[in-house]
Amino acid sequence: MALRLALVQMSVGINKMDNIAHACKLIREAANKGAQLVALPECFNSPYGTKYFKEYSEPIPGPTTMSLAQVAKDCKVYVVGGSIPESDDGHLYNTCSVFAPNGEIIAKYRKMHLFDIDVPGKIRFQESEVLKAGNRFATFNAGPCTIGIGICYDIRFAELAQIYAQKGCHLLLYPGAFNMTTGPLHWELLQRARALDNQLYVAAISPARDENASYIAWGHTTAVGPWGDVLVTTDHEETILYTDIETEKLKQVRENIPLNNQRRLNVYTRTKPVQSQNPTTSLKNNDMSGYQIDVNQHVD
Ligand SMILES: NC(=O)CC(=O)C(=O)O
């Protein structure tokens, strides 16, 4: 049994209401062409940039997610709502909401690894100047598939994908907006790496490129199969890509190359959570104080 996926590489402008209306129109188009799950890009209702997030932010539910809920219900499709700047309790998050074909929100994911990089002379971007990181995983079921959500920079962290694989995900969806510095070499490579490491499907959905934007997105929305093969990809213009997710393929690849039976967990160094004094305390970004590494396991 397969799940028909549509990946919407949409143009995003400066008018929020226009962006929402445009996303809904493209979701309808994809549903009319047989998609069962339609995925939008990162930051689809706002230009991508720290200077925009506060102005474009809204609570969830709010105008953007209510529009997506309605279109999901009208078209009877799953919608992975890319991401939007979310406001909650005085904080801003980069958040993806997922809608079932009855319009209900069935998952919500806040970008866990904030995009803070500095490549001198090329790009400096510090999401943490305005955003707070999420601390929760998000999975949901659609037809035969269990799907895990990450957002953009999250794809660089192999651990997140591995945890989703352990939770039984067949497909990882990363709404993302790589850029002209990192995109050419890293965008596809990271998707293929996560797919191969975990022997599952990976797709990353970018906004279309706007050469006049302050942050120029790489585009190249792509889906990769559990064999590491690129199933569908594109350049940087607005378009919708379609592909089928077949859960049986995972079984086949995992039988051919049985990594899951061959891991030497008994000899790997593991990071171990130390018993927290206060388990209700939420983890701060990059706070490793609750973890330790047992280096002795490496000594023969
Ligand atoms: N925009 C991002 O979150 C990540 C990115 O562009 C990169 O990792 O490169």
Short mmCIF file of N, CA and C in Angstrom, two decimals, residues 169-170 198-201 226-227 246-261:
data_model
loop_
_atom_site.label_atom_id
_atom_site.label_comp_id
_atom_site.label_asym_id
_atom_site.label_seq_id
_atom_site.Cartn_x
_atom_site.Cartn_y
_atom_site.Cartn_z
N CYS A 169 9.27 5.27 12.32
CA CYS A 169 8.91 6.12 11.16
C CYS A 169 9.36 5.48 9.84
N HIS A 170 8.52 5.62 8.83
CA HIS A 170 8.87 5.19 7.47
C HIS A 170 9.38 6.37 6.65
N ASN A 198 19.28 5.41 8.10
CA ASN A 198 18.10 4.86 8.79
C ASN A 198 17.24 3.97 7.91
N GLN A 199 17.60 3.86 6.65
CA GLN A 199 16.89 3.01 5.69
C GLN A 199 15.40 3.34 5.67
N LEU A 200 15.13 4.62 5.44
CA LEU A 200 13.75 5.10 5.36
C LEU A 200 13.67 6.22 4.31
N TYR A 201 12.45 6.69 4.06
CA TYR A 201 12.24 7.79 3.12
C TYR A 201 12.50 9.13 3.82
N PRO A 226 14.61 4.78 0.66
CA PRO A 226 15.40 4.08 1.69
C PRO A 226 16.71 3.49 1.17
N TRP A 227 16.88 3.44 -0.14
CA TRP A 227 18.13 2.95 -0.75
C TRP A 227 19.09 4.12 -0.96
N GLU A 246 6.20 3.80 -0.30
CA GLU A 246 5.81 2.39 -0.19
C GLU A 246 6.53 1.78 1.01
N THR A 247 5.78 1.49 2.06
CA THR A 247 6.42 1.04 3.30
C THR A 247 7.12 -0.31 3.12
N GLU A 248 6.64 -1.10 2.16
CA GLU A 248 7.25 -2.42 1.89
C GLU A 248 8.72 -2.29 1.48
N LYS A 249 9.04 -1.14 0.85
CA LYS A 249 10.42 -0.91 0.37
C LYS A 249 11.41 -0.90 1.54
N LEU A 250 10.96 -0.37 2.68
CA LEU A 250 11.85 -0.31 3.85
C LEU A 250 12.22 -1.73 4.27
N LYS A 251 11.20 -2.58 4.27
CA LYS A 251 11.40 -3.97 4.70
C LYS A 251 12.43 -4.65 3.79
N GLN A 252 12.24 -4.41 2.50
CA GLN A 252 13.12 -5.02 1.51
C GLN A 252 14.57 -4.56 1.69
N VAL A 253 14.77 -3.24 1.81
CA VAL A 253 16.12 -2.70 1.95
C VAL A 253 16.75 -3.19 3.25
N ARG A 254 15.94 -3.27 4.31
CA ARG A 254 16.46 -3.70 5.62
C ARG A 254 16.77 -5.19 5.65
N GLU A 255 16.11 -5.95 4.77
CA GLU A 255 16.47 -7.38 4.65
C GLU A 255 17.75 -7.52 3.84
N ASN A 256 17.86 -6.71 2.78
CA ASN A 256 19.05 -6.79 1.92
C ASN A 256 20.32 -6.40 2.69
N ILE A 257 20.22 -5.30 3.43
CA ILE A 257 21.37 -4.80 4.21
C ILE A 257 20.88 -4.66 5.65
N PRO A 258 21.07 -5.70 6.47
CA PRO A 258 20.38 -5.75 7.78
C PRO A 258 21.09 -4.97 8.89
N LEU A 259 21.24 -3.67 8.70
CA LEU A 259 21.96 -2.84 9.68
C LEU A 259 21.39 -2.99 11.08
N ASN A 260 20.06 -3.08 11.15
CA ASN A 260 19.44 -3.09 12.48
C ASN A 260 19.80 -4.33 13.30
N ASN A 261 20.22 -5.40 12.62
CA ASN A 261 20.63 -6.60 13.36
C ASN A 261 22.14 -6.62 13.60
#
